[in-house]
Amino acid sequence: MEKISKQALYQLKSDRAKALEEAETALNEARMEDHAAKMAQVEEFNSKIAAVEKTLAELERFRAPEPETAGVPHPEQEPAAKGYDAAVKSFAAAARAGFPVSKAAGDLMSEGVNDDGGYTVPSDIVTKIISLRESKESLLGEVRVETVTTKDGRRTIKKRGQHQGFATVAEAAKFGKTATPQFTVLSYTIEKRGGYLPVTNELLEDSDNNIVSIVQEWLADEARVTANKEILAVIQAKTAQDLKNLDGILTAWVHLGSTFRATSKLITNDDGLLWLGTLKDGNGRYLLTPNPADPHQLRLCVGPHTLPVKTYDNDTIPTANGKIPMILGDLREGVVYWDRRQFAVKVFDQAVIGDFNAAEQDLMLWRGSLRDDCTARDDEAFVNGYISVSSSGQQGGGTQTQEPQG
C-alpha cells in the first residue's frame, strides 16, 4: 500500500466506489460469481480504509503540540501554504463541507448582502479562471474589457470620431472658441449569470488540486461562452446589413471611414471562411491569402484594399437563418465588456435539474455564477453584416483585385 496519507485514503475510497459499481453491474447481469468477488474486494477496501483512517487520526494526535509548546511549530509540521496554494486548500475544504457561506468581509457576493447564498471563489483562484478563459479563442480578444468593482456605474468617454484637435493660437492672443467637445456617457449594470455542473460524490475524495482544477476549467469555459453570447447580442442589436457579395463587403469597408479602417478587420465563421476561400479575381487567383509577414493571419484583397480576416468556429459565431456573419470594423471601439471578475459556487444534493436527479443518482449539482455586463461603446465603429447562404455560391459581383503585394 502507498505511504499513509490523506491522498492514499482518497484513492482507497475511489477504488472502493469503483468496485461497488462493478458489483452492481454484475448483479444486474446475473453474474453472481463476479458479484461475490467484487463484494469481497469491497470488504477488503473497507478494512484498509478503516485502518488508514485510524492511523491518520493517531498521527494527528501524536503531532499535536503539547500545551507548554503551543504556538511552536512541530519540526515535522508542513509550512503554512501561501497565495494560490492556500486558496486551493481553502476551496477544496469548502467543497467537501458543502460550500458554507462565510459572513466575513471580502467573502460577500455583493456589497453588504449575500443575496444568493453562494460561496465566493477566492481571488487567487479567480485569477487562474480568468487566465484559462483567455487561453482559448474568444470574442473577448476583440472587444474592450473593463474591470469593475461595483454593481453599477458610468464612464464618460470621447469617441474616436469626436476629437476636434486644438486650434492654432498666436502669441499673446486669446484662445478662440472651438467646437463643443462631444462626450458619451456609458452606463453598466452588473448582472448575475449562472448554470449547473453535475459531479459525483467521489470527487470530494480526490486531491485538493483535482477538485479545484475541475471547478476552474468549468467556470472558465462557461465564462468564455457567456461572454461570447453577450458580445454577439450587442453586435446583433445593430441593424443587420445584407452585403450580398464582395462588392457589398467593399462598400461597407469604405463606409467605415478612415477613422476606423486602419484598426478594423473582417470577422466571420467557418462558413464565411469557406465562402471567402472560393473567391477569385478575373485571372483565377484566390482573393483570400495568408499574410506573407504572418502566415497565420489571413487577408482579403478587395479592389485597392486589403482587409485583415479573423475567423471563429460556428459554435462561437453561428450562422443563423441562412445568414453567414460578416462583421466589419473595430470591435474594441464598438463594444465594451464589463468584467466584475467574481464567481460563486453553491451545492445542491437533493435537486432535480433536467435529466439529473442528485439524490437518485448519488450526484451533487454545483451551481456556478458570475457577474458581468456588455454594452455598445460606439456603434459607428462596426458593421453587422451578413451574406445569405443563397448567394454564398456567387463570387462577388465581378469585383476583381490586383495581385497581392508582399
mmCIF file of C-alpha atoms in Angstrom:
data_model
loop_
_atom_site.group_PDB
_atom_site.id
_atom_site.type_symbol
_atom_site.label_atom_id
_atom_site.label_comp_id
_atom_site.label_asym_id
_atom_site.label_seq_id
_atom_site.Cartn_x
_atom_site.Cartn_y
_atom_site.Cartn_z
ATOM 1 C CA MET A 1 0.000 0.000 0.000
ATOM 2 C CA GLU A 2 1.080 3.577 -0.588
ATOM 3 C CA LYS A 3 2.546 5.714 2.146
ATOM 4 C CA ILE A 4 -0.231 6.511 4.623
ATOM 5 C CA SER A 5 -1.664 9.899 3.709
ATOM 6 C CA LYS A 6 -4.955 11.618 3.015
ATOM 7 C CA GLN A 7 -4.325 11.178 -0.700
ATOM 8 C CA ALA A 8 -3.927 7.414 -0.187
ATOM 9 C CA LEU A 9 -7.212 7.428 1.740
ATOM 10 C CA TYR A 10 -8.990 9.256 -1.098
ATOM 11 C CA GLN A 11 -7.613 6.719 -3.597
ATOM 12 C CA LEU A 12 -8.823 3.748 -1.497
ATOM 13 C CA LYS A 13 -12.299 5.239 -1.299
ATOM 14 C CA SER A 14 -12.296 5.852 -5.038
ATOM 15 C CA ASP A 15 -11.257 2.222 -5.689
ATOM 16 C CA ARG A 16 -13.989 1.019 -3.336
ATOM 17 C CA ALA A 17 -16.613 3.049 -5.182
ATOM 18 C CA LYS A 18 -15.451 1.564 -8.493
ATOM 19 C CA ALA A 19 -15.638 -1.979 -7.070
ATOM 20 C CA LEU A 20 -19.172 -1.288 -5.821
ATOM 21 C CA GLU A 21 -20.246 -0.118 -9.277
ATOM 22 C CA GLU A 22 -18.783 -3.256 -10.855
ATOM 23 C CA ALA A 23 -20.543 -5.417 -8.235
ATOM 24 C CA GLU A 24 -23.844 -3.722 -9.004
ATOM 25 C CA THR A 25 -23.353 -4.267 -12.736
ATOM 26 C CA ALA A 26 -22.555 -7.961 -12.188
ATOM 27 C CA LEU A 27 -25.663 -8.358 -10.034
ATOM 28 C CA ASN A 28 -27.873 -6.705 -12.636
ATOM 29 C CA GLU A 29 -26.463 -9.057 -15.275
ATOM 30 C CA ALA A 30 -26.928 -12.111 -13.003
ATOM 31 C CA ARG A 31 -23.187 -12.830 -12.873
ATOM 32 C CA MET A 32 -23.286 -13.972 -9.292
ATOM 33 C CA GLU A 33 -19.684 -15.228 -9.064
ATOM 34 C CA ASP A 34 -18.370 -11.875 -10.302
ATOM 35 C CA HIS A 35 -20.712 -10.103 -7.909
ATOM 36 C CA ALA A 36 -19.406 -12.106 -4.955
ATOM 37 C CA ALA A 37 -15.783 -11.469 -5.977
ATOM 38 C CA LYS A 38 -16.354 -7.730 -6.237
ATOM 39 C CA MET A 39 -18.122 -7.597 -2.873
ATOM 40 C CA ALA A 40 -15.148 -9.383 -1.351
ATOM 41 C CA GLN A 41 -12.940 -6.608 -2.795
ATOM 42 C CA VAL A 42 -15.271 -4.035 -1.247
ATOM 43 C CA GLU A 43 -14.875 -5.650 2.176
ATOM 44 C CA GLU A 44 -11.111 -5.639 1.744
ATOM 45 C CA PHE A 45 -11.185 -1.939 0.867
ATOM 46 C CA ASN A 46 -13.385 -1.281 3.914
ATOM 47 C CA SER A 47 -10.772 -2.883 6.166
ATOM 48 C CA LYS A 48 -7.927 -0.910 4.594
ATOM 49 C CA ILE A 49 -9.871 2.359 4.791
ATOM 50 C CA ALA A 50 -10.688 1.803 8.474
ATOM 51 C CA ALA A 51 -7.034 1.050 9.223
ATOM 52 C CA VAL A 52 -5.776 4.128 7.341
ATOM 53 C CA GLU A 53 -8.335 6.413 8.988
ATOM 54 C CA LYS A 54 -7.352 5.114 12.443
ATOM 55 C CA THR A 55 -3.646 5.563 11.677
ATOM 56 C CA LEU A 56 -4.138 9.084 10.362
ATOM 57 C CA ALA A 57 -6.095 10.011 13.486
ATOM 58 C CA GLU A 58 -3.288 8.722 15.708
ATOM 59 C CA LEU A 59 -0.693 10.576 13.656
ATOM 60 C CA GLU A 60 -2.642 13.812 14.002
ATOM 61 C CA ARG A 61 -2.899 13.289 17.786
ATOM 62 C CA PHE A 62 0.805 12.490 18.046
ATOM 63 C CA ARG A 63 1.810 15.554 16.054
ATOM 64 C CA ALA A 64 -0.426 17.937 18.013
ATOM 65 C CA PRO A 65 1.654 20.390 20.114
ATOM 66 C CA GLU A 66 1.751 19.955 23.879
ATOM 67 C CA PRO A 67 0.171 22.759 25.936
ATOM 68 C CA GLU A 68 3.544 24.144 27.044
ATOM 69 C CA THR A 69 4.774 24.256 23.436
ATOM 70 C CA ALA A 70 1.635 25.746 21.933
ATOM 71 C CA GLY A 71 2.478 28.116 19.141
ATOM 72 C CA VAL A 72 5.855 26.483 18.468
ATOM 73 C CA PRO A 73 5.821 24.667 15.077
ATOM 74 C CA HIS A 74 6.397 20.925 15.224
ATOM 75 C CA PRO A 75 9.623 20.029 13.381
ATOM 76 C CA GLU A 76 7.686 17.707 11.044
ATOM 77 C CA GLN A 77 4.809 20.107 10.522
ATOM 78 C CA GLU A 78 4.382 21.382 6.952
ATOM 79 C CA PRO A 79 4.830 25.149 6.496
ATOM 80 C CA ALA A 80 1.638 27.125 6.038
ATOM 81 C CA ALA A 81 0.518 27.396 2.423
ATOM 82 C CA LYS A 82 0.538 30.837 0.898
ATOM 83 C CA GLY A 83 -1.141 32.540 -2.061
ATOM 84 C CA TYR A 84 -2.607 30.213 -4.658
ATOM 85 C CA ASP A 85 -1.756 27.041 -2.689
ATOM 86 C CA ALA A 86 -3.613 28.393 0.335
ATOM 87 C CA ALA A 87 -6.603 29.256 -1.875
ATOM 88 C CA VAL A 88 -6.638 25.700 -3.271
ATOM 89 C CA LYS A 89 -6.682 24.193 0.234
ATOM 90 C CA SER A 90 -9.381 26.613 1.352
ATOM 91 C CA PHE A 91 -11.583 25.987 -1.685
ATOM 92 C CA ALA A 92 -11.239 22.175 -1.541
ATOM 93 C CA ALA A 93 -12.106 22.214 2.167
ATOM 94 C CA ALA A 94 -15.165 24.359 1.414
ATOM 95 C CA ALA A 95 -16.235 21.962 -1.349
ATOM 96 C CA ARG A 96 -16.057 18.977 0.996
ATOM 97 C CA ALA A 97 -18.084 20.930 3.565
ATOM 98 C CA GLY A 98 -20.788 21.807 1.033
ATOM 99 C CA PHE A 99 -19.581 25.370 0.332
ATOM 100 C CA PRO A 100 -20.606 27.034 3.594
ATOM 101 C CA VAL A 101 -21.024 30.781 3.235
ATOM 102 C CA SER A 102 -18.823 32.971 5.382
ATOM 103 C CA LYS A 103 -20.088 36.347 6.508
ATOM 104 C CA ALA A 104 -16.567 37.673 6.882
ATOM 105 C CA ALA A 105 -15.649 40.828 4.995
ATOM 106 C CA GLY A 106 -14.489 40.079 1.499
ATOM 107 C CA ASP A 107 -16.498 36.863 1.197
ATOM 108 C CA LEU A 108 -19.739 38.511 0.148
ATOM 109 C CA MET A 109 -21.086 38.217 -3.366
ATOM 110 C CA SER A 110 -22.289 41.825 -3.483
ATOM 111 C CA GLU A 111 -21.890 44.976 -1.485
ATOM 112 C CA GLY A 112 -23.087 44.185 2.015
ATOM 113 C CA VAL A 113 -25.577 41.469 1.055
ATOM 114 C CA ASN A 114 -25.011 37.817 0.277
ATOM 115 C CA ASP A 115 -28.094 37.752 -1.919
ATOM 116 C CA ASP A 116 -27.814 34.269 -3.432
ATOM 117 C CA GLY A 117 -26.150 32.300 -0.646
ATOM 118 C CA GLY A 118 -23.166 31.375 -2.807
ATOM 119 C CA TYR A 119 -19.633 30.656 -1.692
ATOM 120 C CA THR A 120 -17.313 33.300 -3.129
ATOM 121 C CA VAL A 121 -14.396 31.796 -5.039
ATOM 122 C CA PRO A 122 -11.055 33.042 -3.594
ATOM 123 C CA SER A 123 -9.383 35.779 -5.633
ATOM 124 C CA ASP A 124 -6.263 33.706 -6.381
ATOM 125 C CA ILE A 125 -8.426 31.029 -7.997
ATOM 126 C CA VAL A 126 -10.431 33.694 -9.864
ATOM 127 C CA THR A 127 -7.166 34.928 -11.389
ATOM 128 C CA LYS A 128 -6.497 31.401 -12.648
ATOM 129 C CA ILE A 129 -10.044 31.147 -14.024
ATOM 130 C CA ILE A 130 -9.595 34.396 -15.954
ATOM 131 C CA SER A 131 -6.274 33.112 -17.333
ATOM 132 C CA LEU A 132 -7.927 29.877 -18.505
ATOM 133 C CA ARG A 133 -10.819 31.849 -20.003
ATOM 134 C CA GLU A 134 -8.402 33.889 -22.089
ATOM 135 C CA SER A 135 -6.280 30.895 -23.139
ATOM 136 C CA LYS A 136 -8.952 29.720 -25.592
ATOM 137 C CA GLU A 137 -10.220 31.542 -28.653
ATOM 138 C CA SER A 138 -12.814 34.036 -27.516
ATOM 139 C CA LEU A 139 -14.514 37.204 -28.718
ATOM 140 C CA LEU A 140 -13.191 38.890 -25.572
ATOM 141 C CA GLY A 141 -9.958 39.351 -27.503
ATOM 142 C CA GLU A 142 -11.824 41.567 -29.999
ATOM 143 C CA VAL A 143 -13.569 43.970 -27.618
ATOM 144 C CA ARG A 144 -12.595 46.392 -24.876
ATOM 145 C CA VAL A 145 -12.610 44.696 -21.439
ATOM 146 C CA GLU A 146 -13.101 46.936 -18.407
ATOM 147 C CA THR A 147 -12.607 45.524 -14.914
ATOM 148 C CA VAL A 148 -15.090 46.981 -12.428
ATOM 149 C CA THR A 149 -15.570 46.647 -8.676
ATOM 150 C CA THR A 150 -19.110 47.988 -8.225
ATOM 151 C CA LYS A 151 -22.534 46.665 -9.189
ATOM 152 C CA ASP A 152 -23.240 49.590 -11.498
ATOM 153 C CA GLY A 153 -21.624 52.769 -12.668
ATOM 154 C CA ARG A 154 -20.925 55.179 -15.507
ATOM 155 C CA ARG A 155 -17.921 56.108 -17.575
ATOM 156 C CA THR A 156 -17.555 59.275 -19.660
ATOM 157 C CA ILE A 157 -15.698 58.707 -22.909
ATOM 158 C CA LYS A 158 -14.897 60.581 -26.075
ATOM 159 C CA LYS A 159 -15.450 58.535 -29.194
ATOM 160 C CA ARG A 160 -12.635 58.334 -31.695
ATOM 161 C CA GLY A 161 -14.511 60.316 -34.334
ATOM 162 C CA GLN A 162 -15.417 63.124 -31.935
ATOM 163 C CA HIS A 163 -11.949 64.503 -31.211
ATOM 164 C CA GLN A 164 -11.673 68.068 -32.543
ATOM 165 C CA GLY A 165 -7.999 68.900 -32.035
ATOM 166 C CA PHE A 166 -6.574 72.145 -30.673
ATOM 167 C CA ALA A 167 -6.837 75.377 -32.640
ATOM 168 C CA THR A 168 -3.802 77.453 -33.583
ATOM 169 C CA VAL A 169 -3.360 80.456 -31.270
ATOM 170 C CA ALA A 170 -0.972 83.363 -31.902
ATOM 171 C CA GLU A 171 1.380 84.504 -29.157
ATOM 172 C CA ALA A 172 -0.366 86.806 -26.637
ATOM 173 C CA ALA A 173 -3.685 86.238 -28.422
ATOM 174 C CA LYS A 174 -6.861 84.966 -26.830
ATOM 175 C CA PHE A 175 -7.890 81.374 -27.202
ATOM 176 C CA GLY A 176 -10.794 81.350 -29.595
ATOM 177 C CA LYS A 177 -13.993 79.434 -29.127
ATOM 178 C CA THR A 178 -13.765 75.927 -30.551
ATOM 179 C CA ALA A 179 -16.420 73.371 -31.270
ATOM 180 C CA THR A 180 -18.033 71.965 -28.143
ATOM 181 C CA PRO A 181 -16.468 68.586 -27.329
ATOM 182 C CA GLN A 182 -18.806 65.650 -27.790
ATOM 183 C CA PHE A 183 -18.718 63.190 -24.908
ATOM 184 C CA THR A 184 -20.663 59.992 -24.402
ATOM 185 C CA VAL A 185 -21.684 58.525 -21.056
ATOM 186 C CA LEU A 186 -21.622 54.737 -20.851
ATOM 187 C CA SER A 187 -23.608 53.055 -18.103
ATOM 188 C CA TYR A 188 -23.279 49.483 -16.918
ATOM 189 C CA THR A 189 -25.295 47.323 -14.560
ATOM 190 C CA ILE A 190 -23.620 44.118 -13.455
ATOM 191 C CA GLU A 191 -25.891 41.098 -13.874
ATOM 192 C CA LYS A 192 -25.676 37.659 -12.279
ATOM 193 C CA ARG A 193 -25.485 34.708 -14.687
ATOM 194 C CA GLY A 194 -25.234 31.063 -13.739
ATOM 195 C CA GLY A 195 -25.569 27.390 -14.546
ATOM 196 C CA TYR A 196 -25.076 23.891 -13.129
ATOM 197 C CA LEU A 197 -22.375 21.233 -13.148
ATOM 198 C CA PRO A 198 -23.276 17.661 -12.065
ATOM 199 C CA VAL A 199 -20.417 15.973 -10.182
ATOM 200 C CA THR A 200 -20.106 12.641 -8.393
ATOM 201 C CA ASN A 201 -19.721 12.484 -4.629
ATOM 202 C CA GLU A 202 -16.444 10.626 -5.189
ATOM 203 C CA LEU A 203 -14.925 13.863 -6.463
ATOM 204 C CA LEU A 204 -14.717 15.092 -2.885
ATOM 205 C CA GLU A 205 -12.399 12.178 -2.099
ATOM 206 C CA ASP A 206 -9.976 13.345 -4.774
ATOM 207 C CA SER A 207 -6.985 15.596 -4.170
ATOM 208 C CA ASP A 208 -7.365 19.323 -3.464
ATOM 209 C CA ASN A 209 -5.726 20.215 -6.778
ATOM 210 C CA ASN A 210 -8.029 17.952 -8.806
ATOM 211 C CA ILE A 211 -11.146 19.377 -7.170
ATOM 212 C CA VAL A 212 -10.034 22.936 -7.867
ATOM 213 C CA SER A 213 -8.874 22.094 -11.394
ATOM 214 C CA ILE A 214 -12.317 20.769 -12.353
ATOM 215 C CA VAL A 215 -14.026 23.864 -10.966
ATOM 216 C CA GLN A 216 -11.569 26.234 -12.661
ATOM 217 C CA GLU A 217 -11.993 24.647 -16.101
ATOM 218 C CA TRP A 218 -15.776 24.552 -15.734
ATOM 219 C CA LEU A 219 -16.114 28.200 -14.687
ATOM 220 C CA ALA A 220 -13.546 29.373 -17.258
ATOM 221 C CA ASP A 221 -15.348 27.672 -20.158
ATOM 222 C CA GLU A 222 -18.755 28.881 -19.013
ATOM 223 C CA ALA A 223 -17.418 32.428 -18.565
ATOM 224 C CA ARG A 224 -15.894 32.404 -22.060
ATOM 225 C CA VAL A 225 -19.077 31.143 -23.756
ATOM 226 C CA THR A 226 -21.242 33.522 -21.718
ATOM 227 C CA ALA A 227 -19.107 36.490 -22.779
ATOM 228 C CA ASN A 228 -19.248 35.382 -26.435
ATOM 229 C CA LYS A 229 -23.050 35.339 -26.352
ATOM 230 C CA GLU A 230 -23.256 38.752 -24.715
ATOM 231 C CA ILE A 231 -20.840 40.311 -27.205
ATOM 232 C CA LEU A 232 -22.771 38.848 -30.144
ATOM 233 C CA ALA A 233 -26.025 40.171 -28.658
ATOM 234 C CA VAL A 234 -24.600 43.715 -28.628
ATOM 235 C CA ILE A 235 -23.379 43.370 -32.228
ATOM 236 C CA GLN A 236 -26.667 41.911 -33.418
ATOM 237 C CA ALA A 237 -28.619 44.705 -31.731
ATOM 238 C CA LYS A 238 -27.403 46.911 -34.582
ATOM 239 C CA THR A 239 -29.429 46.657 -37.778
ATOM 240 C CA ALA A 240 -28.021 43.874 -39.945
ATOM 241 C CA GLN A 241 -26.855 44.693 -43.473
ATOM 242 C CA ASP A 242 -27.152 42.224 -46.328
ATOM 243 C CA LEU A 243 -23.754 42.639 -48.007
ATOM 244 C CA LYS A 244 -24.837 40.305 -50.828
ATOM 245 C CA ASN A 245 -21.389 39.858 -52.391
ATOM 246 C CA LEU A 246 -17.807 41.098 -52.496
ATOM 247 C CA ASP A 247 -18.911 44.494 -53.754
ATOM 248 C CA GLY A 248 -21.085 44.835 -50.661
ATOM 249 C CA ILE A 249 -18.135 44.000 -48.417
ATOM 250 C CA LEU A 250 -16.042 46.659 -50.175
ATOM 251 C CA THR A 251 -18.801 49.254 -49.785
ATOM 252 C CA ALA A 252 -19.228 48.542 -46.062
ATOM 253 C CA TRP A 253 -15.454 48.683 -45.550
ATOM 254 C CA VAL A 254 -15.132 52.070 -47.265
ATOM 255 C CA HIS A 255 -18.099 53.466 -45.325
ATOM 256 C CA LEU A 256 -16.293 52.748 -42.046
ATOM 257 C CA GLY A 257 -14.206 55.759 -42.961
ATOM 258 C CA SER A 258 -10.556 56.419 -42.318
ATOM 259 C CA THR A 259 -11.364 56.898 -38.620
ATOM 260 C CA PHE A 260 -11.794 53.144 -38.136
ATOM 261 C CA ARG A 261 -10.417 51.372 -41.229
ATOM 262 C CA ALA A 262 -6.794 51.363 -40.051
ATOM 263 C CA THR A 263 -7.682 49.273 -36.986
ATOM 264 C CA SER A 264 -10.552 47.267 -38.450
ATOM 265 C CA LYS A 265 -10.890 43.682 -39.647
ATOM 266 C CA LEU A 266 -13.432 41.327 -41.163
ATOM 267 C CA ILE A 267 -14.700 38.768 -38.640
ATOM 268 C CA THR A 268 -16.595 35.677 -39.786
ATOM 269 C CA ASN A 269 -17.085 31.993 -39.004
ATOM 270 C CA ASP A 270 -16.140 28.707 -40.700
ATOM 271 C CA ASP A 271 -18.987 29.112 -43.208
ATOM 272 C CA GLY A 272 -17.671 32.563 -44.057
ATOM 273 C CA LEU A 273 -14.149 31.200 -44.392
ATOM 274 C CA LEU A 274 -15.404 28.635 -46.885
ATOM 275 C CA TRP A 275 -17.257 31.302 -48.883
ATOM 276 C CA LEU A 276 -14.344 33.746 -48.893
ATOM 277 C CA GLY A 277 -11.973 30.925 -49.816
ATOM 278 C CA THR A 278 -13.793 30.334 -53.120
ATOM 279 C CA LEU A 279 -13.498 33.932 -54.359
ATOM 280 C CA LYS A 280 -11.130 34.546 -57.277
ATOM 281 C CA ASP A 281 -10.157 37.528 -59.412
ATOM 282 C CA GLY A 282 -10.506 37.715 -63.179
ATOM 283 C CA ASN A 283 -7.261 35.783 -63.607
ATOM 284 C CA GLY A 284 -8.378 32.916 -61.384
ATOM 285 C CA ARG A 285 -6.248 33.928 -58.402
ATOM 286 C CA TYR A 286 -7.743 33.480 -54.936
ATOM 287 C CA LEU A 287 -8.591 36.707 -53.126
ATOM 288 C CA LEU A 288 -8.189 35.238 -49.639
ATOM 289 C CA THR A 289 -4.499 34.638 -48.956
ATOM 290 C CA PRO A 290 -2.133 34.338 -45.980
ATOM 291 C CA ASN A 291 -0.248 37.444 -44.960
ATOM 292 C CA PRO A 292 3.407 36.858 -46.001
ATOM 293 C CA ALA A 293 4.585 38.589 -42.810
ATOM 294 C CA ASP A 294 2.391 36.302 -40.665
ATOM 295 C CA PRO A 295 1.120 33.155 -42.427
ATOM 296 C CA HIS A 296 -1.434 32.555 -39.655
ATOM 297 C CA GLN A 297 -3.082 35.883 -40.482
ATOM 298 C CA LEU A 298 -5.480 35.849 -43.452
ATOM 299 C CA ARG A 299 -6.199 38.844 -45.645
ATOM 300 C CA LEU A 300 -8.818 39.524 -48.293
ATOM 301 C CA CYS A 301 -7.867 41.588 -51.316
ATOM 302 C CA VAL A 302 -10.824 43.718 -52.427
ATOM 303 C CA GLY A 303 -10.113 46.276 -55.137
ATOM 304 C CA PRO A 304 -7.434 48.633 -53.750
ATOM 305 C CA HIS A 305 -7.998 47.464 -50.175
ATOM 306 C CA THR A 306 -6.549 44.596 -48.150
ATOM 307 C CA LEU A 307 -8.781 43.503 -45.289
ATOM 308 C CA PRO A 308 -7.401 41.527 -42.312
ATOM 309 C CA VAL A 309 -9.644 38.487 -41.750
ATOM 310 C CA LYS A 310 -10.293 36.721 -38.441
ATOM 311 C CA THR A 311 -12.350 33.525 -38.331
ATOM 312 C CA TYR A 312 -14.055 31.750 -35.435
ATOM 313 C CA ASP A 313 -15.798 28.400 -35.390
ATOM 314 C CA ASN A 314 -19.541 28.156 -35.981
ATOM 315 C CA ASP A 315 -20.187 27.455 -32.287
ATOM 316 C CA THR A 316 -18.678 30.818 -31.326
ATOM 317 C CA ILE A 317 -20.323 32.802 -34.143
ATOM 318 C CA PRO A 318 -23.189 30.729 -35.574
ATOM 319 C CA THR A 319 -24.763 31.017 -38.994
ATOM 320 C CA ALA A 320 -28.417 31.790 -38.215
ATOM 321 C CA ASN A 321 -31.374 31.608 -40.607
ATOM 322 C CA GLY A 322 -29.111 31.059 -43.610
ATOM 323 C CA LYS A 323 -27.101 34.235 -42.934
ATOM 324 C CA ILE A 324 -23.304 33.903 -42.779
ATOM 325 C CA PRO A 325 -21.980 36.585 -40.366
ATOM 326 C CA MET A 326 -19.608 39.178 -41.833
ATOM 327 C CA ILE A 327 -18.732 41.673 -39.085
ATOM 328 C CA LEU A 328 -16.542 44.538 -40.265
ATOM 329 C CA GLY A 329 -14.901 47.169 -38.113
ATOM 330 C CA ASP A 330 -13.061 47.761 -34.864
ATOM 331 C CA LEU A 331 -14.946 45.985 -32.072
ATOM 332 C CA ARG A 332 -12.553 47.360 -29.472
ATOM 333 C CA GLU A 333 -14.030 50.781 -30.245
ATOM 334 C CA GLY A 334 -17.520 49.402 -30.723
ATOM 335 C CA VAL A 335 -18.155 47.108 -27.732
ATOM 336 C CA VAL A 336 -17.158 47.097 -24.060
ATOM 337 C CA TYR A 337 -17.353 44.098 -21.725
ATOM 338 C CA TRP A 338 -17.671 44.992 -18.036
ATOM 339 C CA ASP A 339 -15.924 42.285 -16.028
ATOM 340 C CA ARG A 340 -16.653 42.088 -12.284
ATOM 341 C CA ARG A 341 -14.181 39.144 -12.010
ATOM 342 C CA GLN A 342 -16.332 37.497 -9.359
ATOM 343 C CA PHE A 343 -17.501 33.887 -9.200
ATOM 344 C CA ALA A 344 -19.529 31.923 -6.659
ATOM 345 C CA VAL A 345 -20.456 28.270 -6.176
ATOM 346 C CA LYS A 346 -23.356 26.667 -4.315
ATOM 347 C CA VAL A 347 -24.049 22.944 -3.896
ATOM 348 C CA PHE A 348 -27.344 21.037 -4.100
ATOM 349 C CA ASP A 349 -27.548 17.339 -3.238
ATOM 350 C CA GLN A 350 -31.323 16.884 -3.457
ATOM 351 C CA ALA A 351 -32.181 18.936 -6.542
ATOM 352 C CA VAL A 352 -33.509 17.743 -9.903
ATOM 353 C CA ILE A 353 -32.181 19.657 -12.907
ATOM 354 C CA GLY A 354 -33.145 18.376 -16.360
ATOM 355 C CA ASP A 355 -32.156 14.699 -16.592
ATOM 356 C CA PHE A 356 -30.101 14.841 -13.393
ATOM 357 C CA ASN A 357 -31.555 13.767 -10.053
ATOM 358 C CA ALA A 358 -28.945 14.388 -7.374
ATOM 359 C CA ALA A 359 -30.483 12.117 -4.740
ATOM 360 C CA GLU A 360 -31.273 9.158 -7.017
ATOM 361 C CA GLN A 361 -28.012 9.255 -8.956
ATOM 362 C CA ASP A 362 -25.743 9.938 -5.965
ATOM 363 C CA LEU A 363 -24.661 13.226 -7.511
ATOM 364 C CA MET A 364 -24.111 16.783 -6.436
ATOM 365 C CA LEU A 365 -25.272 19.693 -8.555
ATOM 366 C CA TRP A 366 -22.914 22.634 -8.280
ATOM 367 C CA ARG A 367 -24.403 25.966 -9.296
ATOM 368 C CA GLY A 368 -21.829 28.416 -10.555
ATOM 369 C CA SER A 369 -22.436 32.111 -11.089
ATOM 370 C CA LEU A 370 -20.511 35.092 -12.390
ATOM 371 C CA ARG A 371 -21.112 38.828 -12.612
ATOM 372 C CA ASP A 372 -20.707 40.932 -15.760
ATOM 373 C CA ASP A 373 -22.325 43.202 -18.349
ATOM 374 C CA CYS A 374 -21.740 44.056 -22.008
ATOM 375 C CA THR A 375 -22.749 47.239 -23.802
ATOM 376 C CA ALA A 376 -22.193 49.107 -27.062
ATOM 377 C CA ARG A 377 -19.449 51.724 -26.967
ATOM 378 C CA ASP A 378 -19.594 53.247 -30.453
ATOM 379 C CA ASP A 379 -21.908 51.588 -32.971
ATOM 380 C CA GLU A 380 -20.322 53.560 -35.804
ATOM 381 C CA ALA A 381 -17.135 51.542 -35.337
ATOM 382 C CA PHE A 382 -18.548 48.340 -36.851
ATOM 383 C CA VAL A 383 -20.977 46.927 -39.398
ATOM 384 C CA ASN A 384 -23.238 43.999 -38.542
ATOM 385 C CA GLY A 385 -23.166 42.405 -41.981
ATOM 386 C CA TYR A 386 -24.059 39.035 -43.425
ATOM 387 C CA ILE A 387 -24.020 37.042 -46.642
ATOM 388 C CA SER A 388 -27.108 34.980 -47.436
ATOM 389 C CA VAL A 389 -26.491 31.276 -47.992
ATOM 390 C CA SER A 390 -28.474 31.570 -51.226
ATOM 391 C CA SER A 391 -25.758 33.872 -52.577
ATOM 392 C CA SER A 392 -22.823 32.042 -50.991
ATOM 393 C CA GLY A 393 -22.075 30.252 -54.228
ATOM 394 C CA GLN A 394 -21.655 33.533 -56.092
ATOM 395 C CA GLN A 395 -18.233 35.021 -56.380
ATOM 396 C CA GLY A 396 -18.726 38.642 -55.583
ATOM 397 C CA GLY A 397 -20.465 40.598 -58.267
ATOM 398 C CA GLY A 398 -17.442 40.775 -60.547
ATOM 399 C CA THR A 399 -15.142 42.659 -58.178
ATOM 400 C CA GLN A 400 -11.515 41.996 -59.032
ATOM 401 C CA THR A 401 -8.300 42.892 -57.320
ATOM 402 C CA GLN A 402 -4.689 43.420 -58.111
ATOM 403 C CA GLU A 403 -2.172 40.753 -57.325
ATOM 404 C CA PRO A 404 -1.424 40.834 -53.554
ATOM 405 C CA GLN A 405 1.743 42.682 -52.714
ATOM 406 C CA GLY A 406 4.184 41.015 -50.314
#
